[in-house]
Short mmCIF file of C-alpha atoms in Angstrom, two decimals:
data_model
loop_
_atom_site.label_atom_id
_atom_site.label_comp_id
_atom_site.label_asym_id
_atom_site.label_seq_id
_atom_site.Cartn_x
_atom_site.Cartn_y
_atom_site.Cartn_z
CA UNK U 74 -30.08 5.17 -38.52
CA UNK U 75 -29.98 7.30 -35.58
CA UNK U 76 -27.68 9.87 -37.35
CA UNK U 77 -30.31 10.50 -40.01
CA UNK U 78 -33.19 12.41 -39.83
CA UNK U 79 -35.99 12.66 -42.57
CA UNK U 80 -37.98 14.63 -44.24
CA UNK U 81 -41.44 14.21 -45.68
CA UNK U 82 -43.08 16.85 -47.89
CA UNK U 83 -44.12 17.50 -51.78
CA UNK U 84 -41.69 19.18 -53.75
CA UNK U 85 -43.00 21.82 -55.93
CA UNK U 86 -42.38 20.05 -59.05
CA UNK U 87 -45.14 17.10 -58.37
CA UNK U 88 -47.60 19.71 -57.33
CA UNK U 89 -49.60 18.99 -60.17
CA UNK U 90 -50.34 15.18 -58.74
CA UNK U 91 -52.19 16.32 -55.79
CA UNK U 92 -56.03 17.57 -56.11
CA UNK U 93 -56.52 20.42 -53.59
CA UNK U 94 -59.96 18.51 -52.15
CA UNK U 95 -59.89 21.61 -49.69
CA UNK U 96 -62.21 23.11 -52.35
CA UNK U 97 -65.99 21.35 -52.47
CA UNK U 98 -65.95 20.52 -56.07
CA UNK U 99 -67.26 17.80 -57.84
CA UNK U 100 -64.37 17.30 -59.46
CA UNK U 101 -62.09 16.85 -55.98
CA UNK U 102 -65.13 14.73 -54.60
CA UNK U 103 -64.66 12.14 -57.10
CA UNK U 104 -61.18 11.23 -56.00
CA UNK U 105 -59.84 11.96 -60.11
CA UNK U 106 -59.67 8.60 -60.81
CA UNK U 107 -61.35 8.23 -63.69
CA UNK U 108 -60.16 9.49 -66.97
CA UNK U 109 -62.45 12.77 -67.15
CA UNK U 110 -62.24 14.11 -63.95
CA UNK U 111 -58.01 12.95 -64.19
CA UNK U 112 -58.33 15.36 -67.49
CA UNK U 113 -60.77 18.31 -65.82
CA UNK U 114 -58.09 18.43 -62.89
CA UNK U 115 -54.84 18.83 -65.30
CA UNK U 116 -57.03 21.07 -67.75
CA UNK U 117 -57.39 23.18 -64.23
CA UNK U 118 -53.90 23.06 -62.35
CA UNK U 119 -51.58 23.04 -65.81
CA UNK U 120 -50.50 26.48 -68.04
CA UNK U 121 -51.61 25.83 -71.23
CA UNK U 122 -54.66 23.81 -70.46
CA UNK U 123 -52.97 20.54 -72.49
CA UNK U 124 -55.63 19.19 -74.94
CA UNK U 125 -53.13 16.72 -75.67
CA UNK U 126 -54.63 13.52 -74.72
CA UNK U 127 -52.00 11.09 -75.01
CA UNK U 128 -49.96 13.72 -72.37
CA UNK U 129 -52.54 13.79 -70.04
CA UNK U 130 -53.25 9.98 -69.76
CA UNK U 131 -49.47 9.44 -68.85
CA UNK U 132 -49.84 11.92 -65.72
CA UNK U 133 -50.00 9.89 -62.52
CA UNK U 134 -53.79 9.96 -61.24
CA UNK U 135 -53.56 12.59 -58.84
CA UNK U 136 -53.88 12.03 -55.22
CA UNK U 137 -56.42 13.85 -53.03
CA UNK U 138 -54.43 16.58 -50.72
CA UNK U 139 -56.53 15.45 -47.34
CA UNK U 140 -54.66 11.68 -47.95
CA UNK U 141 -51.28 13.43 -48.24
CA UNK U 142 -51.35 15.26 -45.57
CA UNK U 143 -53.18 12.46 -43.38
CA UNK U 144 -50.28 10.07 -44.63
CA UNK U 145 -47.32 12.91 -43.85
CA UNK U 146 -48.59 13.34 -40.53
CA UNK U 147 -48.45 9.69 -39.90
CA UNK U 148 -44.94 9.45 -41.15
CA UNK U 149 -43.91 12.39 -39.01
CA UNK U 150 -45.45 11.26 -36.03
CA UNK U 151 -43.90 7.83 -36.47
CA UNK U 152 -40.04 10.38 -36.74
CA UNK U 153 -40.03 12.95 -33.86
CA UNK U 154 -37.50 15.12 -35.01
CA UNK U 155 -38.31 14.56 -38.81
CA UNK U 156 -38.63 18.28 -41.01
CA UNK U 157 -41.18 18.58 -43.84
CA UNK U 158 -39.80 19.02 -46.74
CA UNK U 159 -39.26 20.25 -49.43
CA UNK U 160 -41.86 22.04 -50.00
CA UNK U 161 -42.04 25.18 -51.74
CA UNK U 162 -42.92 27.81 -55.14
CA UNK U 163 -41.19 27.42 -58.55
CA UNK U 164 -42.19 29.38 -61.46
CA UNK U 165 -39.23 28.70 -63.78
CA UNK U 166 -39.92 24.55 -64.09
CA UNK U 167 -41.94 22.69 -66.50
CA UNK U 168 -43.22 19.31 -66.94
CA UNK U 169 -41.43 16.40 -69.02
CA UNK U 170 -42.92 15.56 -72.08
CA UNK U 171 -44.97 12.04 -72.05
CA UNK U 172 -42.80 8.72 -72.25
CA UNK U 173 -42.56 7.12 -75.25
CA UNK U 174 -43.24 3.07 -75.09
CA UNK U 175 -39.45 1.99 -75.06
CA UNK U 176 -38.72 5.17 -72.07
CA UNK U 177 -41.66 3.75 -70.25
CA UNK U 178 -40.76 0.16 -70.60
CA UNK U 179 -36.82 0.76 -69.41
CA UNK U 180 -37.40 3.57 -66.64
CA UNK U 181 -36.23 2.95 -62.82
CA UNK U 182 -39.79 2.37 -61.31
CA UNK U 183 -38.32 3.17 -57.75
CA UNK U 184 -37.71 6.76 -59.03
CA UNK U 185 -41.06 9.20 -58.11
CA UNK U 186 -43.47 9.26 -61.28
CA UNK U 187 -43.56 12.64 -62.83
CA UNK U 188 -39.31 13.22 -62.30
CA UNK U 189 -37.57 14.41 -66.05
CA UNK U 190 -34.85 11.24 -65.99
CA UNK U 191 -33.86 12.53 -69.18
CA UNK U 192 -36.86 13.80 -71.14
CA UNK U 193 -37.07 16.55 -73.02
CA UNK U 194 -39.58 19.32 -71.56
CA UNK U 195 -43.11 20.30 -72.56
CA UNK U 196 -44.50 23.84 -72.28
CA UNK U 197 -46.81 22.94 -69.34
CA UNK U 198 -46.13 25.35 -66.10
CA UNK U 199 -48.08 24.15 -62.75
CA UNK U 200 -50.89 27.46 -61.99
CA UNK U 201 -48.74 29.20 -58.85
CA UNK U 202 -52.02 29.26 -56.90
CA UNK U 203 -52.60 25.97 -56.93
CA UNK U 204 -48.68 25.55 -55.85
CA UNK U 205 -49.22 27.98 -53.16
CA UNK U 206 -52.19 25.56 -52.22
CA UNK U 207 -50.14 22.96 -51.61
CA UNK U 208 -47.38 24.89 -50.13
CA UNK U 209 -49.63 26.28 -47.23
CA UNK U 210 -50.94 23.26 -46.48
CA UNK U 211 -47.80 21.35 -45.34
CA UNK U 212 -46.86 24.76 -43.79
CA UNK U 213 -49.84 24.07 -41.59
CA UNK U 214 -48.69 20.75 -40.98
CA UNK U 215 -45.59 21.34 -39.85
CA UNK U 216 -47.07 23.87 -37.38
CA UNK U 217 -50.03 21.94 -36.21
CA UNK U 218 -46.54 19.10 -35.25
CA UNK U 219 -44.35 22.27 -34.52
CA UNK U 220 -41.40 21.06 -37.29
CA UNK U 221 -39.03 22.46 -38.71
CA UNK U 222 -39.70 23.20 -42.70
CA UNK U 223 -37.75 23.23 -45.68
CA UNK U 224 -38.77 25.56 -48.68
CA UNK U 225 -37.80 25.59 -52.03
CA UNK U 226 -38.11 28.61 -53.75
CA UNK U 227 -37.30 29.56 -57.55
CA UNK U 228 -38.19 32.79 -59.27
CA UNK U 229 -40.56 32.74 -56.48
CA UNK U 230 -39.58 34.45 -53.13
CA UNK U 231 -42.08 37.68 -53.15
CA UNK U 232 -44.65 34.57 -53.48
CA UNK U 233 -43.18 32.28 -50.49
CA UNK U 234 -43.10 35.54 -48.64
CA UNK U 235 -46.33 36.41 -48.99
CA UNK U 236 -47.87 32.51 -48.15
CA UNK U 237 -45.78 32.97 -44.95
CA UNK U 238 -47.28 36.02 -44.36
CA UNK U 239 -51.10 34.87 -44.30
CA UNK U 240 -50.08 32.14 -42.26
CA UNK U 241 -48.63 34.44 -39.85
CA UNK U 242 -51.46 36.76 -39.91
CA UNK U 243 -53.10 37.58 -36.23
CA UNK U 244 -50.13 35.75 -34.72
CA UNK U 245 -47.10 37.93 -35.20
CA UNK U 246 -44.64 38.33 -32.43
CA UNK U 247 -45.12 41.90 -30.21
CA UNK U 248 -41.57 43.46 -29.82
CA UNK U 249 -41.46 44.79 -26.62
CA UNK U 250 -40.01 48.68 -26.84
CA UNK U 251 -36.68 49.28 -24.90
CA UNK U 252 -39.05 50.74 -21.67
CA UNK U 253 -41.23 47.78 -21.66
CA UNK U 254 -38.17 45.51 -21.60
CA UNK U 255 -36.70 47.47 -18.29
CA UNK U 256 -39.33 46.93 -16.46
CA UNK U 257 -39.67 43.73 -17.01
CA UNK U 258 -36.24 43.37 -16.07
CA UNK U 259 -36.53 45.49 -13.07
CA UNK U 260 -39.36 42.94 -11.95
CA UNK U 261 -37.82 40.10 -12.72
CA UNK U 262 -34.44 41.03 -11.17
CA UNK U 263 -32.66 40.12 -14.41
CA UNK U 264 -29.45 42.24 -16.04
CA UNK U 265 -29.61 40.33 -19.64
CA UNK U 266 -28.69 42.64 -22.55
CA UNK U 267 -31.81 43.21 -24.93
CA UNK U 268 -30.77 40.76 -27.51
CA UNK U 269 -30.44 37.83 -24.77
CA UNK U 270 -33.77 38.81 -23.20
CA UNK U 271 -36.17 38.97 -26.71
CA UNK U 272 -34.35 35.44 -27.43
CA UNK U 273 -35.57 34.03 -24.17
CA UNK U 274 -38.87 35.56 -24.77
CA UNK U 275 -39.29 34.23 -28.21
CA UNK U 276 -38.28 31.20 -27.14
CA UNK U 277 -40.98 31.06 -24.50
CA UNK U 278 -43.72 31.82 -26.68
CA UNK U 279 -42.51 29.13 -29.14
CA UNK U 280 -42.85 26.07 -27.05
CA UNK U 281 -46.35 26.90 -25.53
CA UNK U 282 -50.32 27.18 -26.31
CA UNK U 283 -51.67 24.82 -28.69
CA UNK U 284 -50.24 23.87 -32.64
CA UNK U 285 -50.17 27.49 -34.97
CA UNK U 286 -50.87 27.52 -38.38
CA UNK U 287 -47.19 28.25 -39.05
CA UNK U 288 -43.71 25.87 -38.49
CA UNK U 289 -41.75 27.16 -35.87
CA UNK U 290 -38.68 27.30 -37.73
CA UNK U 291 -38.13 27.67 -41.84
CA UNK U 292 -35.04 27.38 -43.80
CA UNK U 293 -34.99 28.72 -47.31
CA UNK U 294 -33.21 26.07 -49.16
CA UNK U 295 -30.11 27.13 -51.51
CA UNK U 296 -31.61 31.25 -51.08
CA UNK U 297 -30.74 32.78 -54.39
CA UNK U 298 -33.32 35.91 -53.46
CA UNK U 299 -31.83 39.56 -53.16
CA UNK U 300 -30.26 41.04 -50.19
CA UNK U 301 -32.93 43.53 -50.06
CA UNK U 302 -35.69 40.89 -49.13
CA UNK U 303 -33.69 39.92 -46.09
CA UNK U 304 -35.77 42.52 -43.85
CA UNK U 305 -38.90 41.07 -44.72
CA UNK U 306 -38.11 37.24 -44.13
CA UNK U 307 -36.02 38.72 -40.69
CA UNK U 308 -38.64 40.93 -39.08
CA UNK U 309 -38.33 40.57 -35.62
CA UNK U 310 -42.18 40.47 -35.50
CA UNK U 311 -42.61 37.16 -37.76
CA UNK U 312 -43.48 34.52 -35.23
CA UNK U 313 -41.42 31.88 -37.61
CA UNK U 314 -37.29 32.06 -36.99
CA UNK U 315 -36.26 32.28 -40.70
CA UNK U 316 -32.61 30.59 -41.62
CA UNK U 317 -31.26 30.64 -45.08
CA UNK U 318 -29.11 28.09 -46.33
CA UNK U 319 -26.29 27.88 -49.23
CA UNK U 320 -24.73 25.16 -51.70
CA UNK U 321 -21.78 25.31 -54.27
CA UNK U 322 -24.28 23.11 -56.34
CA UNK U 323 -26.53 26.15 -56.54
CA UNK U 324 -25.08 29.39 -55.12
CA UNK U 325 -21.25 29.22 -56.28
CA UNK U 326 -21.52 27.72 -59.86
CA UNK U 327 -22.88 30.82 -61.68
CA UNK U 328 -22.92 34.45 -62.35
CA UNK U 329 -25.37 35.30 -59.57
CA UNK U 330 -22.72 33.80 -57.00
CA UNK U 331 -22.02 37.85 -56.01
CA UNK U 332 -25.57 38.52 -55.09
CA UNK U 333 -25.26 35.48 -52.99
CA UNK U 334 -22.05 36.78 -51.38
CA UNK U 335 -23.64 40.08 -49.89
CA UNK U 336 -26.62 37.86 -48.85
CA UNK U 337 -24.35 36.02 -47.01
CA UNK U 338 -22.78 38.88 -45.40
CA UNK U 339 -25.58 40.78 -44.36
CA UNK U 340 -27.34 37.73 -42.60
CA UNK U 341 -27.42 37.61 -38.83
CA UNK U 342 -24.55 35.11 -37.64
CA UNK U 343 -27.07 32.62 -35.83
CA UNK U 344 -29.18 32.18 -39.32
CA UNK U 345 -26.72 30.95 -41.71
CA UNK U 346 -26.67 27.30 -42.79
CA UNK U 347 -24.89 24.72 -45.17
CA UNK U 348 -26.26 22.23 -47.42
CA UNK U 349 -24.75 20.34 -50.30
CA UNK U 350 -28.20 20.24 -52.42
CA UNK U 351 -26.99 16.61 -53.91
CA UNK U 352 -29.22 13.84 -54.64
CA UNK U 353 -26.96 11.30 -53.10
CA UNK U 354 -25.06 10.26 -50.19
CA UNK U 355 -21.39 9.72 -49.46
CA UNK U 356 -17.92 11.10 -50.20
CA UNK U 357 -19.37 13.80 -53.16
CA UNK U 358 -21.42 15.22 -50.19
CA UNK U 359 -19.15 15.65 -47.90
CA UNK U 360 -16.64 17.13 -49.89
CA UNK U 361 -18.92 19.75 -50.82
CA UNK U 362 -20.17 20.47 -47.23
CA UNK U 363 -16.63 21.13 -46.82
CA UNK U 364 -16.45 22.96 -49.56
CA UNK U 365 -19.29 25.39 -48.55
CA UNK U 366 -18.61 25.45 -44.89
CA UNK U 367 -15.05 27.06 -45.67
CA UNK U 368 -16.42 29.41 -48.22
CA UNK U 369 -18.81 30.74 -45.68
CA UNK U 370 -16.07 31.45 -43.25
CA UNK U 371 -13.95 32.72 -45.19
CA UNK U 372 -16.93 35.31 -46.48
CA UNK U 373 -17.46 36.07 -42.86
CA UNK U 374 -14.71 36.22 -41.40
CA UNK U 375 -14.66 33.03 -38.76
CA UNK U 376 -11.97 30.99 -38.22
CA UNK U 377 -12.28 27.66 -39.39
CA UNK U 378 -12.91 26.01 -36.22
CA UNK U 379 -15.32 28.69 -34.75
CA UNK U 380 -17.18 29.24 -37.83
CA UNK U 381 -17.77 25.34 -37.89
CA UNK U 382 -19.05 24.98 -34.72
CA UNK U 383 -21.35 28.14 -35.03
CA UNK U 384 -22.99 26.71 -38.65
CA UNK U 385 -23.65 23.14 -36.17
CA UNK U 386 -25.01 25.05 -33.85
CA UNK U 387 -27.29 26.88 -36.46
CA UNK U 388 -28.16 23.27 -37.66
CA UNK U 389 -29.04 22.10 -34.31
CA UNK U 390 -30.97 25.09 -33.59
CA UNK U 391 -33.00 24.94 -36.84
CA UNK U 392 -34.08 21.15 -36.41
CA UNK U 393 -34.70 20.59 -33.11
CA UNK U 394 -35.28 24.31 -31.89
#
């Protein structure tokens, strides 16, 4: 067990289960236990509104966000090095349709309620606001514990962008100008180069004062966003280190694999990770870690070995900072 390291969050996809009691509404005060306030919440959070009874009473009850995030801070407190995740915007998925009696009666109860196993979908979409609701909420988590996040993003990255942002707001980073720097070098005595030094700086200002509002560190998961949007996730004066990470699962298997390819070879060296994006463990996984780990280097350039050892080094970097 010490070779594995969790992560606790709520995927976008469930975001509908969770009642956003930040808001002081009758409705979140009540805990939406109890069939009409269950409905009034759906009615609220879902695109349509359903009016379909029968749907709505198979929805889990929703749980109140406070409990989340009071249980997911236990959990990561109890894990040291554990991420949150994943977390995250999607505006492309839908809900399942209801189970019928026999699906019910025969479905793997250790599997989350709410996941498809199978079933066809409805046309309910989860409100984005209310997703974003969510989202920033674990993003304040994992700042208030200083973890490392994991963020899911589909037909969505403007949006993710754009929650960052507000979380960032008042605390972005100051970049120093190429006089400032000198001096500060003449005073200290050091000869770094400029990169070195506004690493050593960042680093500084990420390990002290009290929790921030933002995680320290952010991977987007499987990044299928343009190449354009790089600049914005990669400002030098976002306060969060932003790493993007890539799977055959999701990145090589379809015809948006070249838009991934001059993602990949525009991104910094040090931000570049590798994930297999499977739902199991074992030898399927690590074949396709391998898989993606030689793609990258061969897109980059590295030599097997090297490039390797610089995507652990990213890994290690992004978890534990």
């Amino acid at each position: 067990m010490d070779r594995v390291l969790p992560c606790f969050g709520w995927h976008p996809w469930f975001s509908h289960q969770i009642i956003d009691d930040q808001e002081s509404s009758s409705e979140a005060a009540q805990g939406a236990s109890d069939l009409e306030s269950k409905k009034t919440h759906y009615q609220k959070v879902l695109t349509p509104a359903p009016e379909d009874e029968e749907f709505i009473s198979s929805l889990p009850d929703p749980k109140p966000l406070s409990q989340f995030i009071s249980e997911t801070r236990e959990r990561l407190l109890s894990f040291p090095h554990a991420l949150v995740g994943e977390v995250g915007l999607d505006r492309a998925f839908r809900l399942p349709k209801a189970w019928t009696q026999q699906e019910a009666e025969n479905r793997n109860v250790q599997i989350t309620p709410g996941s498809r196993e199978g079933r066809k979908l409805s046309p309910y979409r989860v409100h984005l606001e209310h997703q974003k609701a969510i989202l920033k909420a674990q993003l304040r988590l994992a700042g208030e514990l200083r973890r490392a996040v994991s963020v899911h993003s589909v037909q969505a990255h403007g949006a993710v962008f754009d929650a960052f942002k507000e979380l960032w707001s008042g605390h972005e980073r100051r970049v120093p100008s190429r006089r400032e720097r000198r001096r500060r070098l003449s005073v200290e005595g050091a000869h770094a180069e400029s990169d070195a030094e506004d690493e050593q700086v960042q680093k500084s200002l990420k390990h002290e004062g009290p929790p921030l509002p933002y995680p320290p560190r952010i991977c987007m998961h499987s990044y299928s966003g343009p190449v354009e949007q790089l600049k914005q996730f990669l400002n030098p004066s976002n306060p969060s280190d932003v790493y993007f990470s890539f799977s055959n699962v999701i990145n090589f298997s379809g015809p948006s694999s070249q838009k991934v390819i001059a993602v990949i070879k525009a991104l910094p060296e040090d931000r570049v990770l590798i994930e297999s994006d499977l739902h199991t463990a074992g030898q399927q996984m690590d074949d396709l870690l391998e898989e993606v780990a030689r793609q990258i280097c061969e897109l980059r350039g590295w030599p097997l070995q090297e490039g390797v050892q610089r995507l652990a080094d990213n890994w290690k970097r992004f978890v534990f900072g």
